[in-house]
Every structure is written in C-alpha cells, then in structure tokens.
mmCIF file of the C-alpha atoms, coordinates in Angstrom:
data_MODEL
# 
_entry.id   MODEL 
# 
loop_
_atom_site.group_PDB 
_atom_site.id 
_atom_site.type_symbol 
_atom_site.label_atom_id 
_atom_site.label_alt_id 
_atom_site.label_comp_id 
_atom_site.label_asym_id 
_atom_site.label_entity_id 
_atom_site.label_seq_id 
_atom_site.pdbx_PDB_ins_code 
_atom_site.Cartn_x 
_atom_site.Cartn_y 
_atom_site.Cartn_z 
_atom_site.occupancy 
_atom_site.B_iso_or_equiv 
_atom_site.pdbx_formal_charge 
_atom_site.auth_seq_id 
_atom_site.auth_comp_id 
_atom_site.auth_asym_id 
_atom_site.auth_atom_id 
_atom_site.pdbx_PDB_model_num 
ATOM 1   C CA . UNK A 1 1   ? 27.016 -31.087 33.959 1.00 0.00 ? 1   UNK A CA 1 
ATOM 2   C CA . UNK A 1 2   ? 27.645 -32.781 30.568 1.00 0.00 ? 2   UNK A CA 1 
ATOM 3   C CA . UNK A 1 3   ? 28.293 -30.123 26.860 1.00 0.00 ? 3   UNK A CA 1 
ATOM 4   C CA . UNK A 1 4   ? 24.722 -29.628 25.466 1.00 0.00 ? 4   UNK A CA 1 
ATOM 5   C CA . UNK A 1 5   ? 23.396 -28.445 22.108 1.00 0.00 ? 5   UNK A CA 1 
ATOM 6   C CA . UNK A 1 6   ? 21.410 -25.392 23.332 1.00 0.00 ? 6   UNK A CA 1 
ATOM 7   C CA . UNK A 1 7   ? 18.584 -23.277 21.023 1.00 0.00 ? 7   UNK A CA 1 
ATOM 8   C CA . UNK A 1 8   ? 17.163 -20.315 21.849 1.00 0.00 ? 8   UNK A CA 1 
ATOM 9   C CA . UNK A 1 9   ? 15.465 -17.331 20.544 1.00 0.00 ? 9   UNK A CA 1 
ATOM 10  C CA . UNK A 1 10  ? 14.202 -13.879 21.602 1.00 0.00 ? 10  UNK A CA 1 
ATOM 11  C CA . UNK A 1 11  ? 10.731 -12.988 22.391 1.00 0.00 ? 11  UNK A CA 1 
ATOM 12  C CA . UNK A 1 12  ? 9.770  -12.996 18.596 1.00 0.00 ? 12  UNK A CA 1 
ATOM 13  C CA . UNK A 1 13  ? 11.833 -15.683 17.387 1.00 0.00 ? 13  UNK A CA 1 
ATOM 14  C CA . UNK A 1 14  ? 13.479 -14.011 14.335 1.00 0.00 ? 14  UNK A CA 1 
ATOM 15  C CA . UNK A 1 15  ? 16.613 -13.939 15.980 1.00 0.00 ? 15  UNK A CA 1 
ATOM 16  C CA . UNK A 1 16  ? 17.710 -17.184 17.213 1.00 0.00 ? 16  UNK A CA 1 
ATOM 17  C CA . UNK A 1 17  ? 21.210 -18.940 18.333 1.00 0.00 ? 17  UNK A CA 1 
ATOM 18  C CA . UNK A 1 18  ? 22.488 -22.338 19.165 1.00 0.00 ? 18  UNK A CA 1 
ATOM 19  C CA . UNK A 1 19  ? 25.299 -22.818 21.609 1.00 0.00 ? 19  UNK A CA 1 
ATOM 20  C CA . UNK A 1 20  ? 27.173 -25.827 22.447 1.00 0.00 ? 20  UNK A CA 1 
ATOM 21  C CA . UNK A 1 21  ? 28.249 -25.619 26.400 1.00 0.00 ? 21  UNK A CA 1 
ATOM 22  C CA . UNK A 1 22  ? 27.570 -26.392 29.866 1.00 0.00 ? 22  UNK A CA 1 
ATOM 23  C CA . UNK A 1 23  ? 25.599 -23.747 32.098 1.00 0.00 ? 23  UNK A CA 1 
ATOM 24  C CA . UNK A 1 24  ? 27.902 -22.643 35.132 1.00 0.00 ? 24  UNK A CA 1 
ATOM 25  C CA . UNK A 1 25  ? 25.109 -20.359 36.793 1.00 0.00 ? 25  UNK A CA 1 
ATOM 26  C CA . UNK A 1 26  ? 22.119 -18.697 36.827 1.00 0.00 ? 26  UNK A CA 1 
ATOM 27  C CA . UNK A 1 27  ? 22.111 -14.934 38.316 1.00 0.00 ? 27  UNK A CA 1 
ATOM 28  C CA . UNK A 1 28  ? 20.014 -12.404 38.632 1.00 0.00 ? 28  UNK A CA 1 
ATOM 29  C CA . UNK A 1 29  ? 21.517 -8.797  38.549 1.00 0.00 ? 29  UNK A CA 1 
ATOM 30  C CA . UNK A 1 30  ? 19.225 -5.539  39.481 1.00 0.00 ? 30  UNK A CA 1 
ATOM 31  C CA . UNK A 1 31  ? 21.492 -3.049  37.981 1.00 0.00 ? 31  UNK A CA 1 
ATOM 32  C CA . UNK A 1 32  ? 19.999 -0.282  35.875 1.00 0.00 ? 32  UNK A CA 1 
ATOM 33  C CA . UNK A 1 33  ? 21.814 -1.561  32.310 1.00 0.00 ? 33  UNK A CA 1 
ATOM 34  C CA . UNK A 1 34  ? 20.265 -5.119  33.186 1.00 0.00 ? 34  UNK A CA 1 
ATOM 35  C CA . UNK A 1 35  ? 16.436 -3.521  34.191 1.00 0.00 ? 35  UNK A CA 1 
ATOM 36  C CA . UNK A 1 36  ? 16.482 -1.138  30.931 1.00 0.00 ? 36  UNK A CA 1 
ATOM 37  C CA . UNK A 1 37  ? 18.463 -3.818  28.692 1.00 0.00 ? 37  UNK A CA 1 
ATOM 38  C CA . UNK A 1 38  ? 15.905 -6.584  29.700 1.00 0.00 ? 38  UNK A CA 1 
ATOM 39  C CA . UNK A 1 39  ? 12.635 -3.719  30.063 1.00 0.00 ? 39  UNK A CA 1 
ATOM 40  C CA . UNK A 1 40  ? 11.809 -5.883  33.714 1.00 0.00 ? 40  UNK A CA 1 
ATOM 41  C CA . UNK A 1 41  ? 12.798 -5.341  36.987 1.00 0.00 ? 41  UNK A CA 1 
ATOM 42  C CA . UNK A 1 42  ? 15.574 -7.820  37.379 1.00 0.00 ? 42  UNK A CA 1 
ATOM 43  C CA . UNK A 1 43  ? 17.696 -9.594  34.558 1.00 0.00 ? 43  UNK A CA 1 
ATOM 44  C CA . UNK A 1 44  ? 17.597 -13.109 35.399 1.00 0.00 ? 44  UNK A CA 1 
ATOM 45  C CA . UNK A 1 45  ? 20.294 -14.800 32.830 1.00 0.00 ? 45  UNK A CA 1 
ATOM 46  C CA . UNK A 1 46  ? 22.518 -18.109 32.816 1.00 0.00 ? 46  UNK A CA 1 
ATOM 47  C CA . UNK A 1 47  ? 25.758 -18.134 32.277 1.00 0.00 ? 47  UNK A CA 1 
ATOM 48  C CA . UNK A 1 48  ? 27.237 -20.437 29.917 1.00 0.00 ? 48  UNK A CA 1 
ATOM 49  C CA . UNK A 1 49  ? 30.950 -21.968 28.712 1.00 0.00 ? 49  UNK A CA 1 
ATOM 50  C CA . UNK A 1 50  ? 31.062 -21.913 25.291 1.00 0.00 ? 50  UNK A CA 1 
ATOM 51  C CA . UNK A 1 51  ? 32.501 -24.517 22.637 1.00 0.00 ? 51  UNK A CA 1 
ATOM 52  C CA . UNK A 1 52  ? 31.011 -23.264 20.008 1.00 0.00 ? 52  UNK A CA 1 
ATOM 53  C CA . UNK A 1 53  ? 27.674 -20.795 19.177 1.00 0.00 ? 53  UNK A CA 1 
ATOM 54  C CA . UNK A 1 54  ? 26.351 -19.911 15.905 1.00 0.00 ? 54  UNK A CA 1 
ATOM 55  C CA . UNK A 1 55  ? 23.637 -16.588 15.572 1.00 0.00 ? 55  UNK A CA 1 
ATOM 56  C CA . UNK A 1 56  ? 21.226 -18.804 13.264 1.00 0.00 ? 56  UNK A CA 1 
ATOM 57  C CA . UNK A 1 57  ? 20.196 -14.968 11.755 1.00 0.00 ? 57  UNK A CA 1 
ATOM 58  C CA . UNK A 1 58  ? 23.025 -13.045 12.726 1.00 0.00 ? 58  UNK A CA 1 
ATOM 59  C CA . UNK A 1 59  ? 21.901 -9.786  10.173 1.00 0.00 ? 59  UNK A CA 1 
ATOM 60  C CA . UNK A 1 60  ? 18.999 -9.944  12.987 1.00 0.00 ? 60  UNK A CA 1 
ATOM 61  C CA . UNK A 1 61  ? 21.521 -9.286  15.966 1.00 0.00 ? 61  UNK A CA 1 
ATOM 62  C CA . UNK A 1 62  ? 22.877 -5.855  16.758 1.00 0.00 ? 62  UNK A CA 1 
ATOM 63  C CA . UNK A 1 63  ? 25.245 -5.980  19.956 1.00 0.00 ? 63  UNK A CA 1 
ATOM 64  C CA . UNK A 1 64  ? 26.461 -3.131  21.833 1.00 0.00 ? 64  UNK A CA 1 
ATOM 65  C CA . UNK A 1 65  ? 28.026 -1.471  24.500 1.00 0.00 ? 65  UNK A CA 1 
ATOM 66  C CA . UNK A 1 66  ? 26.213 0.271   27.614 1.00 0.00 ? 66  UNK A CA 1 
ATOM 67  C CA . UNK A 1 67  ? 29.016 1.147   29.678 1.00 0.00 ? 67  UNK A CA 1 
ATOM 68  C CA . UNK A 1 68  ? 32.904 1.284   30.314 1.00 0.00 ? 68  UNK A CA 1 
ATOM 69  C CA . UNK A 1 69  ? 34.738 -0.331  30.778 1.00 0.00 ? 69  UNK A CA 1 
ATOM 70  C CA . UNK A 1 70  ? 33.585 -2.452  27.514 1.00 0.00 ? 70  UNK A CA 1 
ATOM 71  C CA . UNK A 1 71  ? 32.769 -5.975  29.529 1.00 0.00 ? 71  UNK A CA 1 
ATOM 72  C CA . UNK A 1 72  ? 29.511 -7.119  27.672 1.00 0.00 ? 72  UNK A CA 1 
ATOM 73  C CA . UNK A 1 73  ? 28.473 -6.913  24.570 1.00 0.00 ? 73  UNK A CA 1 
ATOM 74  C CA . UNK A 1 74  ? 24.766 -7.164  24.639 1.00 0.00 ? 74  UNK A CA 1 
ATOM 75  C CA . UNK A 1 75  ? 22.712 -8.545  21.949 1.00 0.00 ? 75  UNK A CA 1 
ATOM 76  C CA . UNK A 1 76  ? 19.725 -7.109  20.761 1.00 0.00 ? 76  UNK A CA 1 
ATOM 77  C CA . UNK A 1 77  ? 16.678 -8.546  18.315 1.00 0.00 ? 77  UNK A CA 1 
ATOM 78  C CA . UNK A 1 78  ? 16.448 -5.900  14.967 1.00 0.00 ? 78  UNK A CA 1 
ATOM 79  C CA . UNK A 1 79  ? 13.253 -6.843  14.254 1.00 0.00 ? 79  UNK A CA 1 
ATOM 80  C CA . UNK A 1 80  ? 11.304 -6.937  18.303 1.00 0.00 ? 80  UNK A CA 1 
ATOM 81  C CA . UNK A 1 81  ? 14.559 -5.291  20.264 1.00 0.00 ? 81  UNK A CA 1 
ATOM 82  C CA . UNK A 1 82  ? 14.235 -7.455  22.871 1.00 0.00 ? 82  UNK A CA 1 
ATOM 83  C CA . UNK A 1 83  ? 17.395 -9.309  24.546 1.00 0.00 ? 83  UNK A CA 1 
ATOM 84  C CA . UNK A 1 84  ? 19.818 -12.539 22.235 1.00 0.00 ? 84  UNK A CA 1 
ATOM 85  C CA . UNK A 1 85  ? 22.850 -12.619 23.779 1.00 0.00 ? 85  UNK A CA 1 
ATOM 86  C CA . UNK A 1 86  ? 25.435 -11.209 26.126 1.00 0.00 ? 86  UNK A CA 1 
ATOM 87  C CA . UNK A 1 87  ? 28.859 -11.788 25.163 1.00 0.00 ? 87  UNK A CA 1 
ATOM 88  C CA . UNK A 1 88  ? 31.489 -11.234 27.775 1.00 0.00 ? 88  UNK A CA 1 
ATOM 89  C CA . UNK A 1 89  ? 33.884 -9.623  26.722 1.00 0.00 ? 89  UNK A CA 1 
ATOM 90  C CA . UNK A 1 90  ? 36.003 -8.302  29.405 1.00 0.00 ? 90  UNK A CA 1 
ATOM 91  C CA . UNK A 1 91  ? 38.934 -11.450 29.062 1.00 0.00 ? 91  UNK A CA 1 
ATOM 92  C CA . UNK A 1 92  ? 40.221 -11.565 25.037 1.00 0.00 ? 92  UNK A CA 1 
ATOM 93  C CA . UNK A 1 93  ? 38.709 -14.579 23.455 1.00 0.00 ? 93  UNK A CA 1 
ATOM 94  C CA . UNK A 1 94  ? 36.382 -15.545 26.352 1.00 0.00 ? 94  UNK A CA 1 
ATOM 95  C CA . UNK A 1 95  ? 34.050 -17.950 25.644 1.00 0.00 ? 95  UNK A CA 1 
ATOM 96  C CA . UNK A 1 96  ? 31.589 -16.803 28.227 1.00 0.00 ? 96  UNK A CA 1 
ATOM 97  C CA . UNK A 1 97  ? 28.133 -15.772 27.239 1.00 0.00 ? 97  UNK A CA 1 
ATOM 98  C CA . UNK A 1 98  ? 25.044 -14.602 29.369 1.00 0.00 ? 98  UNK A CA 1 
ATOM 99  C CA . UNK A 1 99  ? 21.871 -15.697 27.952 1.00 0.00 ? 99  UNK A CA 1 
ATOM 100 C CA . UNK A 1 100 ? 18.867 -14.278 29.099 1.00 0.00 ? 100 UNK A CA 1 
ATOM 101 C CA . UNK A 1 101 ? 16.176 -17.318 30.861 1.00 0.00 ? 101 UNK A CA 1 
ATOM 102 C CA . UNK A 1 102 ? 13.314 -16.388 28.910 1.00 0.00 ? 102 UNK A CA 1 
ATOM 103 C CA . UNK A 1 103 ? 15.518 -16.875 25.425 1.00 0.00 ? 103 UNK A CA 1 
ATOM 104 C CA . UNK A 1 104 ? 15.759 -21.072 27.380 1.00 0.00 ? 104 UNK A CA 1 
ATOM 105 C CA . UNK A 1 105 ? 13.579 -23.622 26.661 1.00 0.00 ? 105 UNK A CA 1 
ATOM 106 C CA . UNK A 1 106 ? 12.794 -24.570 30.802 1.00 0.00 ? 106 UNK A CA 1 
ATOM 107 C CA . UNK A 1 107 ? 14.936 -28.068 29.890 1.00 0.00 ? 107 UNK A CA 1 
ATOM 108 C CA . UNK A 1 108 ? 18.078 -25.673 30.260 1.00 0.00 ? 108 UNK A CA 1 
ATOM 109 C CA . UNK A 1 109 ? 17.471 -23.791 33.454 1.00 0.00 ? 109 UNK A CA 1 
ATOM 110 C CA . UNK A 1 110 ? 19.250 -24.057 36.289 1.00 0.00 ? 110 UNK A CA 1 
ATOM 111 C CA . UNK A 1 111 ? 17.307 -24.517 39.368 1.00 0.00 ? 111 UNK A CA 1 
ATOM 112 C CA . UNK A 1 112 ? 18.763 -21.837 42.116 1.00 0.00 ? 112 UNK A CA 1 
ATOM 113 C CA . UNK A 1 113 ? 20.485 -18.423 41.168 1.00 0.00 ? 113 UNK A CA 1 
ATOM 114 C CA . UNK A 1 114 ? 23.846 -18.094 42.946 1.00 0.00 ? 114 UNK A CA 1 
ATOM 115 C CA . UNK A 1 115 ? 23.495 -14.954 43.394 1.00 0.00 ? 115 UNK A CA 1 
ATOM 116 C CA . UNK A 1 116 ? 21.413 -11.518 43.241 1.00 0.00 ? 116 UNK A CA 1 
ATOM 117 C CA . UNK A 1 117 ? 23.483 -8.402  42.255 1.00 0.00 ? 117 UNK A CA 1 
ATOM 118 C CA . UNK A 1 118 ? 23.417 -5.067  42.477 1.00 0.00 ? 118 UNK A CA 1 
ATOM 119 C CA . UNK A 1 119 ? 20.690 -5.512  44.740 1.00 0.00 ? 119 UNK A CA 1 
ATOM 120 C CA . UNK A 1 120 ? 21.020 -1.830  45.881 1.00 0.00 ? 120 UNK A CA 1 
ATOM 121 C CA . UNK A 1 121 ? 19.531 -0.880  42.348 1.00 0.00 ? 121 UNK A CA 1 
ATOM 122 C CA . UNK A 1 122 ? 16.379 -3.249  42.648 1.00 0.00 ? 122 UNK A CA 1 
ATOM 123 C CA . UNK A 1 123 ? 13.138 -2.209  41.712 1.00 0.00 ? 123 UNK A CA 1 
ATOM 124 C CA . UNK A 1 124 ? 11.217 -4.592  44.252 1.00 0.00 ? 124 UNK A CA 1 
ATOM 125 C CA . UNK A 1 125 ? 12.094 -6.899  46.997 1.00 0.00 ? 125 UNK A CA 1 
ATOM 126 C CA . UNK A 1 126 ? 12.759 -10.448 46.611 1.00 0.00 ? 126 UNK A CA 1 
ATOM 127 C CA . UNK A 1 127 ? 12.097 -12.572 49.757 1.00 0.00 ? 127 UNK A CA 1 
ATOM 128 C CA . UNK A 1 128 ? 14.520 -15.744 49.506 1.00 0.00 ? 128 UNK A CA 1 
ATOM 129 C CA . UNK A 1 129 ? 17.475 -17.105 51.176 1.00 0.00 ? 129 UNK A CA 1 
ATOM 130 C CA . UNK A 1 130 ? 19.409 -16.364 48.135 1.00 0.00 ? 130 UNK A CA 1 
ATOM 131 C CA . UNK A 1 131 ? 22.590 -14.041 48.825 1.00 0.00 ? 131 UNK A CA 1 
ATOM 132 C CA . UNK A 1 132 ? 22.170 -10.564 47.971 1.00 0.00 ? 132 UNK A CA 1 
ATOM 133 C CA . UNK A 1 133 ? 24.665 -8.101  46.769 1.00 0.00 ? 133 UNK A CA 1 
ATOM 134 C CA . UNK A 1 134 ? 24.155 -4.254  46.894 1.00 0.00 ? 134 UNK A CA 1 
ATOM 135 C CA . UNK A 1 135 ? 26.628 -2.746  45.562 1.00 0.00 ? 135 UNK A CA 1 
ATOM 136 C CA . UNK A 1 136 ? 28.462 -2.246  42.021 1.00 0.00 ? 136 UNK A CA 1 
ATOM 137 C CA . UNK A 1 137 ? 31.977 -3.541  43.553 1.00 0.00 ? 137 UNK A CA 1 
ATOM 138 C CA . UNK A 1 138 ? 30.548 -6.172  45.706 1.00 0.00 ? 138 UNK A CA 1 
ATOM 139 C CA . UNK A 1 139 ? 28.656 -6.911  43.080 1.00 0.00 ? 139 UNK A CA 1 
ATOM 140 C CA . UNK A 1 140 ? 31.505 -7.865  40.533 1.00 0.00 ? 140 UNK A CA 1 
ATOM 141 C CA . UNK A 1 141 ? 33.185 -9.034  42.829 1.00 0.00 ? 141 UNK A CA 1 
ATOM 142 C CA . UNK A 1 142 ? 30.721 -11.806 43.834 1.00 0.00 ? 142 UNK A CA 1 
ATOM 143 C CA . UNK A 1 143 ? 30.210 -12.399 39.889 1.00 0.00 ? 143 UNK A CA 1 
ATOM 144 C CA . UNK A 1 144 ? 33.700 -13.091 39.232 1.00 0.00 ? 144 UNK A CA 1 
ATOM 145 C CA . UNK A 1 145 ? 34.090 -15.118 42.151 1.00 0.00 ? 145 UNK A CA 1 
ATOM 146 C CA . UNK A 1 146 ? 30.956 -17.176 41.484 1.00 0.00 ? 146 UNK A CA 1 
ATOM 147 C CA . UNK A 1 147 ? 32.844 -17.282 37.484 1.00 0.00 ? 147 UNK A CA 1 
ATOM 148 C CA . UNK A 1 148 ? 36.044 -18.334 38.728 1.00 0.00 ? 148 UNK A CA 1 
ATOM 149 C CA . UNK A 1 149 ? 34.571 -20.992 40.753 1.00 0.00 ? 149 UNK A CA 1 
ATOM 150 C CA . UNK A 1 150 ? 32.339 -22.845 38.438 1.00 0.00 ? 150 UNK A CA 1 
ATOM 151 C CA . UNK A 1 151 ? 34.977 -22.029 35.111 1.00 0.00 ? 151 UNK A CA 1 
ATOM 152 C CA . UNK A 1 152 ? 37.153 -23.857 36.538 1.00 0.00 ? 152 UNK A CA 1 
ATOM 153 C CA . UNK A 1 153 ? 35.776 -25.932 39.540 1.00 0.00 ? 153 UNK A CA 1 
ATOM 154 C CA . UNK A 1 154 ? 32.030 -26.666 38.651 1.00 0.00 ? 154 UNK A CA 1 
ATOM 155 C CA . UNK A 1 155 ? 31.033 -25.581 41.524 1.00 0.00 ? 155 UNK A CA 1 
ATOM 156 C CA . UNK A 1 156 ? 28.906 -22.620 42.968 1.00 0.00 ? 156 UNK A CA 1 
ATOM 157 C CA . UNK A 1 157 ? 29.658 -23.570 46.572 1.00 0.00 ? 157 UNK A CA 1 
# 
C-alpha cells in the first residue's frame, strides 16, 4: 500500500491531525480502556506507520495514560473529549499510531479487521468469520504478531 497524506479529525472537528503513512491494519479491541476511551462497545481503530504527523491544533489534544505498563498514549479532544489519536508508545521512538475509524474519511479504511481482541470483555456479540481473541495475553499477543507481520512484511496473513 503506497505513503498517503492522511486528515482526520474528532467528532467535533476542533482537533484535527494529518499523518503521512501507510495503514498496516484495522482492529477492533473490546477491552474496557478501548469501550470507556471510545464511549461504544468496541474500539474499531487502524493502525498506521508513521513518516511524519502533525496535531493541526495540538493546544486541543490532551493525551494520557490508562494503564501500566505505559503502552498508549491516548489522545483526547479538549473541547468535545472524544477520541484523536493513540500513540504507541511501548517501543522508544515508535512511529506507530492507532487512529480511531470514525476520525477516517471512508477513502482510508481498510476493508477487513485482522483481528477482534479482548473479546472476553465485549459488550455484544459479533457474528463474522473474523478471529476472535478473549483474553488480555492472547490478546497482545495476537496484536503484536499481527504488528510484527505487517511492520515489516505487509502482510496480515
């Protein structure tokens, strides 16, 4: 997939970011942090590799922390608190980010998730043939794995 200028916004628009990168995957995790961060029942985000990103109004981002071991930083709207950006932090100088779908314009999305995580955690059940995770370990496990692969491979298979 070829390096794209990306835009996107939150829900209100006064926060807003462009990214230059390719999308590796599209996930969605059922964890608790993901349902509360993203106030739905499933966080359905791509992942991107970063060249470069700009916050077009970063005084309107505040990112934090919602568990250990500090992984993600997740970006937050000051004006509608609603979901930016993740950043993942986990590796020093990654240039990973998580971006939630509904910040995308639909030209951006990626068709298939790899993967639904945390699955154990969901609030309802989702009825495809797309592999399900249940638990936290399994869970990063398959994330990293899925990572790994398309980092460095392009490829979710």
């Amino acid at each position: 997939m070829p390096t794209k200028i990306i835009k996107g916004q939150c829900s209100c628009g006064q926060s807003q970011f462009e990214l230059e990168g390719d999308a590796l995957f599209r996930i969605i995790c059922h964890c608790n942090i993901c349902q509360k961060y993203n106030r739905n029942k499933y966080a359905d985000n791509t992942v991107f590799k970063v060249k470069s990103m700009q916050m077009t109004t970063p005084e309107n981002n505040i990112f934090e922390y919602h568990r250990r071991p500090q992984m993600v930083a997740r970006g937050r709207c000051s004006q509608c608190n609603m979901p930016t950006v993740e950043k993942f932090t986990a590796i020093a100088n990654s240039n990973i980010v998580i971006i939630p779908n509904t910040n995308l314009s639909d030209e951006h999305l990626l068709k298939l998730p790899a993967a639904h995580i945390c699955y154990a955690s969901r609030q309802l059940d989702i009825d495809d043939k797309i592999k399900k995770y249940n638990s936290d370990l399994m869970s990063q496990l398959a994330f990293s794995w899925i990572l790994f692969k398309t980092y460095f491979f392009n490829s979710t298979n």
